[in-house]
mmCIF file of C-alpha atoms and ligand atoms in Angstrom:
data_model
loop_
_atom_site.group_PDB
_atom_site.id
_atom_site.type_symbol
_atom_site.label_atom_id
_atom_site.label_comp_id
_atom_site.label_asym_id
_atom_site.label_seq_id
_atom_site.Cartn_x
_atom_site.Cartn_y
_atom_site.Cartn_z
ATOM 1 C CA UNK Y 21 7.136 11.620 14.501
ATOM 2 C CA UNK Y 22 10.374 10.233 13.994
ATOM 3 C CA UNK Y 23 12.667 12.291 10.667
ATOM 4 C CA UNK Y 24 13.562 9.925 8.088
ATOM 5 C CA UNK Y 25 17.085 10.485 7.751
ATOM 6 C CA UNK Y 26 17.894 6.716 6.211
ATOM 7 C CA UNK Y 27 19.483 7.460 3.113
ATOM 8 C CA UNK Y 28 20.715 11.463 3.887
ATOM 9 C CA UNK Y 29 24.340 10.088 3.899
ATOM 10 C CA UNK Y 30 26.740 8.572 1.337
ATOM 11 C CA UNK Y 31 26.241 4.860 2.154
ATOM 12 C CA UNK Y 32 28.957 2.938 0.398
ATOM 13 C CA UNK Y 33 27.411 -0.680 -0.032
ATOM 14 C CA UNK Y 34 23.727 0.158 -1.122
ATOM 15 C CA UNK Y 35 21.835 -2.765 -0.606
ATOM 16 C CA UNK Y 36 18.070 -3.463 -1.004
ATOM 17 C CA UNK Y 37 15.371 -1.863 0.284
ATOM 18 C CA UNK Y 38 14.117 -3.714 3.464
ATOM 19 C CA UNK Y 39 11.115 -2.681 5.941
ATOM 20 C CA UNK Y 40 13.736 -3.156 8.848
ATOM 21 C CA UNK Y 41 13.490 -1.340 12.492
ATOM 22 C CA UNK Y 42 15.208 1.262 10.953
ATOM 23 C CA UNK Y 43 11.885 1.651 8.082
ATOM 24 C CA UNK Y 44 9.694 0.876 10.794
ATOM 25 C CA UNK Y 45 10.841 3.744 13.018
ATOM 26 C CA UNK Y 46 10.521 6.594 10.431
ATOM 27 C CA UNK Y 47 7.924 5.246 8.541
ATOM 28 C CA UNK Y 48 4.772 8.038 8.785
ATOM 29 C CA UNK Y 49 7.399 10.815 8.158
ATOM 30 C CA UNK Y 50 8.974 8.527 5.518
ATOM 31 C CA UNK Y 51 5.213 7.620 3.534
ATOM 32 C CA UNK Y 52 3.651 11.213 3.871
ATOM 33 C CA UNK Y 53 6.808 12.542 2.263
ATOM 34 C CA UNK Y 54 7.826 10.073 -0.586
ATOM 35 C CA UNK Y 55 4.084 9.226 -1.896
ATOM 36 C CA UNK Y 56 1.757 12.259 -3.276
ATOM 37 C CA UNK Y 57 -1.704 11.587 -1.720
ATOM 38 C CA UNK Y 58 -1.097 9.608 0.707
ATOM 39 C CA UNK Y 59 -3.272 10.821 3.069
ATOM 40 C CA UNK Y 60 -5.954 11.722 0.552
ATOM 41 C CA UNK Y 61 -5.895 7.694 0.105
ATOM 42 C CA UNK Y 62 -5.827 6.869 3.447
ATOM 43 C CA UNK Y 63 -9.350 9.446 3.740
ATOM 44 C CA UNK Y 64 -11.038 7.487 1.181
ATOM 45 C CA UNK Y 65 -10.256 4.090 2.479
ATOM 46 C CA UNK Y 66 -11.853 5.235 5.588
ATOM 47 C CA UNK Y 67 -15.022 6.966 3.485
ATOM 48 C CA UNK Y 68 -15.140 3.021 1.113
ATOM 49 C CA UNK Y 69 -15.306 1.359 4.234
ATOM 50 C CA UNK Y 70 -18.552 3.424 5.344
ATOM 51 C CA UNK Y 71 -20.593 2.243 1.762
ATOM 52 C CA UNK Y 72 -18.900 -0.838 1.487
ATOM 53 C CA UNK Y 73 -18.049 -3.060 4.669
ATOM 54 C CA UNK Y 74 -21.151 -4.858 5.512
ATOM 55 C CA UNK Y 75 -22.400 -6.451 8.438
ATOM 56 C CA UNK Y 76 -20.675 -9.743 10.004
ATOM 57 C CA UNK Y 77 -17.792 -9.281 7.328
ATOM 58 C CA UNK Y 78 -13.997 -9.220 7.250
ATOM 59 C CA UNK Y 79 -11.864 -6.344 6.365
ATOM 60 C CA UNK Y 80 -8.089 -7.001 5.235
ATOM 61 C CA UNK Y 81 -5.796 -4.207 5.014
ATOM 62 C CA UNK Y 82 -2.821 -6.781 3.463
ATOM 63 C CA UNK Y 83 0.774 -5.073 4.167
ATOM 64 C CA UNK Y 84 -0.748 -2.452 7.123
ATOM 65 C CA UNK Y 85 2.577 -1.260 8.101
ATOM 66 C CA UNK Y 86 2.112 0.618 11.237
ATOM 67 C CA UNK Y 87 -1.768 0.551 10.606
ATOM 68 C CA UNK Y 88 -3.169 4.143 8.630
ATOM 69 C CA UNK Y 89 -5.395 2.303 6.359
ATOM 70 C CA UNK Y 90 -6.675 0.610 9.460
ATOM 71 C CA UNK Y 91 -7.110 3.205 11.930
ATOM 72 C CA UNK Y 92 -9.141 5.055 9.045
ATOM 73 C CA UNK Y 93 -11.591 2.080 8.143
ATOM 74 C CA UNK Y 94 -12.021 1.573 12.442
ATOM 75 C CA UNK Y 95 -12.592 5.143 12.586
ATOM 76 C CA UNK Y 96 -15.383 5.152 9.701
ATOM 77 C CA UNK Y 97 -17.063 1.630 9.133
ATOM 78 C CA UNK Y 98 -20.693 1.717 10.182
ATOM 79 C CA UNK Y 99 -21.467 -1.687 10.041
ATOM 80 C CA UNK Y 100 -21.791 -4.365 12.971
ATOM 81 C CA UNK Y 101 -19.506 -7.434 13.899
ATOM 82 C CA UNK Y 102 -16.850 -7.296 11.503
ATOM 83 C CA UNK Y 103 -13.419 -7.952 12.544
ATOM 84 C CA UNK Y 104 -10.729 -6.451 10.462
ATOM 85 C CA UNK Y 105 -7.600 -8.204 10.142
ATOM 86 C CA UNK Y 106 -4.236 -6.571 9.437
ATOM 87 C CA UNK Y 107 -1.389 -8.355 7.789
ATOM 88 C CA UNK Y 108 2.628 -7.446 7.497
ATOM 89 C CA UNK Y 109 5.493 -9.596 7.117
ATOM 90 C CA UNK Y 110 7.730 -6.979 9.110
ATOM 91 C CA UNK Y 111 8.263 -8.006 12.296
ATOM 92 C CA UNK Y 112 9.396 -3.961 13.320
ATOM 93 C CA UNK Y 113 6.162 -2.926 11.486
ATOM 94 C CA UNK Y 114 4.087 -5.289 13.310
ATOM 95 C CA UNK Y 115 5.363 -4.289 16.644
ATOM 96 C CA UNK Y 116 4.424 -0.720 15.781
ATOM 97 C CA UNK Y 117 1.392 -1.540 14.442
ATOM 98 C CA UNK Y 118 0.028 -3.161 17.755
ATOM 99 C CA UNK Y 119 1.133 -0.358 19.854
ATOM 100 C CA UNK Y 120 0.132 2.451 17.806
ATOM 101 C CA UNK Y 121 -4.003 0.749 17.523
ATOM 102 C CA UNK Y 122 -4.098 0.357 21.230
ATOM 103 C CA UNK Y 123 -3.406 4.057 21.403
ATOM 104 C CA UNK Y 124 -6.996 4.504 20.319
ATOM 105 C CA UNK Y 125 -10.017 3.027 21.825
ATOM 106 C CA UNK Y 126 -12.120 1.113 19.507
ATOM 107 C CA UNK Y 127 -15.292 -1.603 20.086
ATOM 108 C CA UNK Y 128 -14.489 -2.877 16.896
ATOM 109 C CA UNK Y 129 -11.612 -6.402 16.869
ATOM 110 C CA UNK Y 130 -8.577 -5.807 15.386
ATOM 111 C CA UNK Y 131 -6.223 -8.913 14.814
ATOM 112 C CA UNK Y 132 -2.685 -8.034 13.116
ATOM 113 C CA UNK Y 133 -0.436 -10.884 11.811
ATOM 114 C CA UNK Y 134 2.770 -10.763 11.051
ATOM 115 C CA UNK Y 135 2.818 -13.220 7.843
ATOM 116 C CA UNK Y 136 3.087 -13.109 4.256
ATOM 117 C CA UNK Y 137 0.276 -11.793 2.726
ATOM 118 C CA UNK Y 138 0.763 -14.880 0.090
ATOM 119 C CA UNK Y 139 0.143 -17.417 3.005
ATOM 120 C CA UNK Y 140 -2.622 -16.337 4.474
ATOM 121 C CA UNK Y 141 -6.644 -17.400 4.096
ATOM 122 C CA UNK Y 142 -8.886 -14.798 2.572
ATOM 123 C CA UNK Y 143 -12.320 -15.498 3.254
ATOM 124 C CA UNK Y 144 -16.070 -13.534 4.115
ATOM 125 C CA UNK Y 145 -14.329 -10.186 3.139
ATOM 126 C CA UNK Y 146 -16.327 -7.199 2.344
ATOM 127 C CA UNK Y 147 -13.018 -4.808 1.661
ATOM 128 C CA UNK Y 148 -9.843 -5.575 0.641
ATOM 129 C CA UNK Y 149 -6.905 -2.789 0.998
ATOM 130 C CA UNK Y 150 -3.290 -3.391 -0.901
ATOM 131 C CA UNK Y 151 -2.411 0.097 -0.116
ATOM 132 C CA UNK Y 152 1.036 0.400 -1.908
ATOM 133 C CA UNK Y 153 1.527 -3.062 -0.871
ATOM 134 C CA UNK Y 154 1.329 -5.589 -4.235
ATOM 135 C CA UNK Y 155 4.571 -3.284 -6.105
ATOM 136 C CA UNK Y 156 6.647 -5.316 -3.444
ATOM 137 C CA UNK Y 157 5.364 -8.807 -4.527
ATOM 138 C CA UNK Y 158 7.558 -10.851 -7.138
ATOM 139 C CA UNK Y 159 5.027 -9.941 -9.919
ATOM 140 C CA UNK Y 160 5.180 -13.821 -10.592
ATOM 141 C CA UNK Y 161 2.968 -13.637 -7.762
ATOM 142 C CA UNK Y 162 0.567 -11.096 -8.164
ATOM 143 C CA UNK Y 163 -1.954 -12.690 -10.193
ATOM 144 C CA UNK Y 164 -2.278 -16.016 -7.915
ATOM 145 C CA UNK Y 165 -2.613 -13.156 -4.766
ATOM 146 C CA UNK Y 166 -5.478 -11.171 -6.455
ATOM 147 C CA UNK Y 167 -7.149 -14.285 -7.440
ATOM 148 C CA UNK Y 168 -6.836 -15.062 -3.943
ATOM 149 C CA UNK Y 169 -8.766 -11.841 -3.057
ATOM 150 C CA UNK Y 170 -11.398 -12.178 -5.549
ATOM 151 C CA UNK Y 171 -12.503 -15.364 -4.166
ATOM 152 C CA UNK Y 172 -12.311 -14.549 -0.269
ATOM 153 C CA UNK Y 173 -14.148 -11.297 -1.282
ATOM 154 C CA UNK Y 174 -17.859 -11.004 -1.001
ATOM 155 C CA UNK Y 175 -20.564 -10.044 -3.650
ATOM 156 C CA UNK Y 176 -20.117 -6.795 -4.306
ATOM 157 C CA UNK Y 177 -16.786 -6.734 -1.804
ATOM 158 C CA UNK Y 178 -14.417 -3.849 -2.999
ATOM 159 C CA UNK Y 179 -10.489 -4.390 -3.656
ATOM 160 C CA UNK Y 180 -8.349 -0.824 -3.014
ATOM 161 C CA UNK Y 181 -5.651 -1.479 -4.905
ATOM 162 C CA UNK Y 182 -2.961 1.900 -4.348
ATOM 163 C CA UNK Y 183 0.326 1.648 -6.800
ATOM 164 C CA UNK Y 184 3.455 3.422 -8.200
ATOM 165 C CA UNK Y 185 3.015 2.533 -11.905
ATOM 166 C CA UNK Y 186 4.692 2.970 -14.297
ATOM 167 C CA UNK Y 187 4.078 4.392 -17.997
ATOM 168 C CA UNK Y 188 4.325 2.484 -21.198
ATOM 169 C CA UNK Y 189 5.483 6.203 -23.355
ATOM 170 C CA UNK Y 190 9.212 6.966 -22.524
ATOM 171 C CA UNK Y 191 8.382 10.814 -22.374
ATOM 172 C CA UNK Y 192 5.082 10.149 -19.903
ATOM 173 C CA UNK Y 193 7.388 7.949 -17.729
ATOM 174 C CA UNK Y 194 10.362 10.367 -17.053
ATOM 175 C CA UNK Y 195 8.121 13.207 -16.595
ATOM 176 C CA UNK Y 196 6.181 11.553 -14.009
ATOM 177 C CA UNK Y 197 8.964 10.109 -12.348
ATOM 178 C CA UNK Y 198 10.954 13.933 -12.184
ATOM 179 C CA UNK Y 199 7.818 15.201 -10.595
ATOM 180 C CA UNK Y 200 7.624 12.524 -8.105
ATOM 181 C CA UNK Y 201 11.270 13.640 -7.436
ATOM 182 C CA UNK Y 202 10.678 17.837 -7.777
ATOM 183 C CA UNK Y 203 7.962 16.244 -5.242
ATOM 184 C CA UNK Y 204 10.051 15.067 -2.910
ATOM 185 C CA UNK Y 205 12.979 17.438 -2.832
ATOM 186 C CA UNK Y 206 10.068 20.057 -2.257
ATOM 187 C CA UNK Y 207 9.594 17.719 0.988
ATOM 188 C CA UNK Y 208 12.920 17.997 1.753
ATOM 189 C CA UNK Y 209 15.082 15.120 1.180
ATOM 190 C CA UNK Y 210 18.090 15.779 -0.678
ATOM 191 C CA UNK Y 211 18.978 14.886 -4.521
ATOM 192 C CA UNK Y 212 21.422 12.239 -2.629
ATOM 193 C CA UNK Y 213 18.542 10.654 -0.691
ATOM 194 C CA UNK Y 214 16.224 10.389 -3.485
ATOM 195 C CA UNK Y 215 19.206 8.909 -5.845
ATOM 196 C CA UNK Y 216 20.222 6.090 -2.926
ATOM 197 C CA UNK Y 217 16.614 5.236 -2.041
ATOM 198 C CA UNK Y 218 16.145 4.926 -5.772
ATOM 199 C CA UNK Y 219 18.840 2.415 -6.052
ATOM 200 C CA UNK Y 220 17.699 0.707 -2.984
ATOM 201 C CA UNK Y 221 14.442 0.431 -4.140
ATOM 202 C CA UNK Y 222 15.455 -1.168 -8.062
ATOM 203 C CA UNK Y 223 15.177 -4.324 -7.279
ATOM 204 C CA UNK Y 224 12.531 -4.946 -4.486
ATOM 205 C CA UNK Y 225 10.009 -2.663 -6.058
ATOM 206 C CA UNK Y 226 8.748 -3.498 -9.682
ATOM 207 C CA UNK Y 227 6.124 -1.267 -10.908
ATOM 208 C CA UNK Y 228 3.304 -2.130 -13.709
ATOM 209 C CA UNK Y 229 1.454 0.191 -15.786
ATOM 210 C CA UNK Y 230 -2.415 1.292 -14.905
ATOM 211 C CA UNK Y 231 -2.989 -0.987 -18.017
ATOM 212 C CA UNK Y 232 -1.553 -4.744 -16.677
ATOM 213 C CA UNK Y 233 -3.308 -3.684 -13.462
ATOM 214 C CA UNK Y 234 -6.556 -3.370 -15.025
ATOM 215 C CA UNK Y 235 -6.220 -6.403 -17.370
ATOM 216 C CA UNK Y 236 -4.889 -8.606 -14.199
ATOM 217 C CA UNK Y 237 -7.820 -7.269 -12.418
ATOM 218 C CA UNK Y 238 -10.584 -8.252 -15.185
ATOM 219 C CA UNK Y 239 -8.529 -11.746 -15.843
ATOM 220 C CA UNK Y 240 -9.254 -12.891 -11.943
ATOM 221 C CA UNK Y 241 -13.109 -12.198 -12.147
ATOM 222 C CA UNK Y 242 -13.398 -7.834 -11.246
ATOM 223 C CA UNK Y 243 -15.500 -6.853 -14.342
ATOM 224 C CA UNK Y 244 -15.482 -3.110 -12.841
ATOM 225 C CA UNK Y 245 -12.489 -1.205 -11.969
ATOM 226 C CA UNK Y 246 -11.568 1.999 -12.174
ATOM 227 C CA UNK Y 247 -8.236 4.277 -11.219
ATOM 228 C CA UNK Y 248 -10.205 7.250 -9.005
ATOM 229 C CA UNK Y 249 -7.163 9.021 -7.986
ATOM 230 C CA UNK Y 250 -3.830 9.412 -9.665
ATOM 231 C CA UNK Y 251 -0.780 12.191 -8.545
ATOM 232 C CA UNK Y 252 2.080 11.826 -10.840
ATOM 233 C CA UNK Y 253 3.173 8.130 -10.996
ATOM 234 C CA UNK Y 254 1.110 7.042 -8.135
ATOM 235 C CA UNK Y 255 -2.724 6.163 -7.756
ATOM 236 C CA UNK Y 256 -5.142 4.188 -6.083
ATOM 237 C CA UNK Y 257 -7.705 1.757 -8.324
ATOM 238 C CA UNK Y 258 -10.907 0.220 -7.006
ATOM 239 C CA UNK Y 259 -12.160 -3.261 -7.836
ATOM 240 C CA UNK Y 260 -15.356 -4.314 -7.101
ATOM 241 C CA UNK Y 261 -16.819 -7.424 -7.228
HETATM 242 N N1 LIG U 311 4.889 -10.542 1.171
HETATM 243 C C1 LIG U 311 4.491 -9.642 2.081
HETATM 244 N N2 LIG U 311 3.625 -10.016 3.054
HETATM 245 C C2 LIG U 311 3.221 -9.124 3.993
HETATM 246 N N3 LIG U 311 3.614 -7.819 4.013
HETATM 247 C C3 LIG U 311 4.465 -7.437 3.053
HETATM 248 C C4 LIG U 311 4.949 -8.302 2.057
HETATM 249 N N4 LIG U 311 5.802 -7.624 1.246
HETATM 250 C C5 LIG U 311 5.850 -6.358 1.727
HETATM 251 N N5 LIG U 311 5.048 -6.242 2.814
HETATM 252 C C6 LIG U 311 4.785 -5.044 3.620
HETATM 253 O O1 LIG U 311 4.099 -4.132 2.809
HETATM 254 C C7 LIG U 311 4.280 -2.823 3.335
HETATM 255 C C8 LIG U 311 4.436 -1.856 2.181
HETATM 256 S S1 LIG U 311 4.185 -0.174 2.660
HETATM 257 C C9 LIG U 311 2.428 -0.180 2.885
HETATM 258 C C10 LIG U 311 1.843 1.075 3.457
HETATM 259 C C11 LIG U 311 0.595 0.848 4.267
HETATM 260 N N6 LIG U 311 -0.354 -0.026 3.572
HETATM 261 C C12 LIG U 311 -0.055 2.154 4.620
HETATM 262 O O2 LIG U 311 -1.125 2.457 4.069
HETATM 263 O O3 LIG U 311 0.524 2.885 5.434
HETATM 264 C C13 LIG U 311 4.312 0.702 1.179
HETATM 265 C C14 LIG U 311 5.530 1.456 0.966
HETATM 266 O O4 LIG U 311 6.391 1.492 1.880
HETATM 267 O O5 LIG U 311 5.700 2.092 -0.163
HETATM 268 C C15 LIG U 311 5.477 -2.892 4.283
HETATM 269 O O6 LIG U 311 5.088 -2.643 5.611
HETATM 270 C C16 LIG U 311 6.015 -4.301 4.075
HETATM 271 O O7 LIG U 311 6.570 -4.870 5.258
HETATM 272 O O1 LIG U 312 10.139 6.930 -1.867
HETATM 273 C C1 LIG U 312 9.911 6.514 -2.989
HETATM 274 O O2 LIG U 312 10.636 6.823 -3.948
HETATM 275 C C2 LIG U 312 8.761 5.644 -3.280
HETATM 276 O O3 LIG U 312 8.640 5.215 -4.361
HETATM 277 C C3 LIG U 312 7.730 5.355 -2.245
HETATM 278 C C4 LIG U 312 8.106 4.532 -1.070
HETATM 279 C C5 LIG U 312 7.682 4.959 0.183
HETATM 280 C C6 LIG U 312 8.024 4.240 1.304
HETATM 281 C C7 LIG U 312 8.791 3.095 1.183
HETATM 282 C C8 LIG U 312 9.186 2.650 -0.060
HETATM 283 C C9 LIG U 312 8.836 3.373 -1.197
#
C-alpha cells in the first residue's frame, strides 16, 4: 500500500481537493487513516448486503473509489443474479478500481462506470451505498440525487448513507473536529498535513449535520432512518425504504 505523503510538504499555491492520480495512488492508506471506522463501515456494508440484497436486483455503490464497499458486498451477498454496479467520476480511481476487482475471483458481474453519479439511471436496486460520497456533491444537488435513489430503490431497498457531519453547537463541533485531528496525528500525519488537507478540502467538501440528513432523507419518501454508527464527526446512516 502506497504512503500518503500528498500534503507532508509546504505547498505554496493550495488548491482544491481533487481525486487526481496522485489521490488515486494513496488512497487505502489515505481513507483508513483520515476517517475513524472506516473499515468497521466497510464490514457492515458487506453484513447489509447479506439481509438486504435480494434476488435478480441491482446493487450501487455510487462514488466506489478503488472498490472497498464493493469487494465487501461481492464477498457477502447471498442472493442470486444481481449485478452490482460501481460508479466514480475519477478517471485514476476507476482505473484502480477495475484492476484491483479482477484481483479477486468472483461469479457475481461487476460493471464500474466512470460517470457522475448525478447522470446516471437508478433503477431495480435492492442497496444503495454513498459511502462518504454525497459530502462532495454541491448540496444544491443532494436532494434531487437521493430522490433519485429512493425511486430506483426497491421495496424495502436500503440506502447506506456514510458522512462527515457537522454539529449545529459551536462547543460539540470543535471538539469533534480536534478529535478527528488528535485522530489523525495519532495516525501519523503531521499538524502541517492535516492543516493543508484542511484547506484543500474547504471548498469541495461541505458537510451537513445528522439532522438535514435525516430531514432530507424523510422529505424524498425514507420514513425509517437511523445513524447506527458514529466516531467523532463521522458516521454512517441507513435508509430503508
Ligand atoms: N459527482 C460525482 N460522481 C461520481 N463520483 C464522484 C462524484 N463526486 C465525487 N466522486 C467520487 O467520490 C469518491 C469519494 S471517496 C469514497 C470512498 C469509497 N466509497 C470507499 O468506500 O472507499 C470519500 C473520501 O475520499 O472521503 C471519490 O472517489 C470521488 O472521485
Ligand atoms: O482527511 C480528512 O480530513 C477527511 O475529512 C476525510 C477524507 C478522506 C479522504 C479524502 C478526502 C477526505
Amino acid at each position: 500500500m502506497t504512503k500518503d505523503t500528498i500534503f507532508s510538504a509546504p505547498i505554496e499555491k493550495l488548491g482544491d481537493f481533487t481525486f487526481d492520480a496522485a489521490v488515486a495512488e494513496v488512497f487505502p492508506d489515505m481513507i483508513q487513516r483520515s476517517v475513524p471506522g472506516y473499515s468497521n463501515i466497510i464490514t457492515a456494508i458487506g453484513m447489509l448486503a447479506t439481509r438486504f440484497v435480494t434476488d435478480n436486483s441491482n446493487v450501487y455503490d455510487l462514488g466506489c473509489s478503488r472498490g472497498a464497499g464493493i469487494l465487501s458486498i461481492r464477498r457477502n451477498v447471498q442472493a442470486q443474479n444481481i449485478t452490482i454496479i460501481g460508479v466514480d467520476n475519477s478517471e485514476p480511481m476507476v482505473e484502480r478500481c477495475r484492476q484491483h476487482l479482477a484481483a479477486y475471483h468472483s461469479d457475481i458481474p461487476v460493471t464500474i462506470l466512470c460517470d457522475d453519479i448525478r447522470q446516471i439511471e437508478i433503477k431495480n436496486a435492492s442497496m444503495v451505498v454513498l459511502n462518504f460520497t454525497l459530502q462532495f456533491i454541491p448540496p444544491e444537488d443532494r436532494l434531487v440525487l437521493l430522490r433519485k435513489i429512493y425511486q430506483g430503490l426497491n421495496p424495502n431497498g436500503i440506502l447506506v448513507l456514510s458522512e462527515k457531519f457537522t454539529f449545529e453547537d459551536e462547543t460539540i463541533n470543535e471538539l469533534l473536529i480536534d478529535l478527528h485531528h488528535t485522530f489523525k496525528r495519532a495516525n501519523g500525519y503531521s499538524e502541517l498535513e492535516v492543516s493543508q488537507k484542511r484547506t484543500a478540502l474547504e471548498n469541495v467538501m461541505r458537510t451537513d449535520t445528522i439532522e438535514t440528513h435525516k430531514n432530507r432523507l424523510q422529505q424524498v419518501g425514507f420514513s425509517k432512518t437511523e445513524l447506527w454508527f458514529q466516531c467523532f464527526n463521522f458516521g454512517s446512516m441507513i435508509a430503508v425504504k
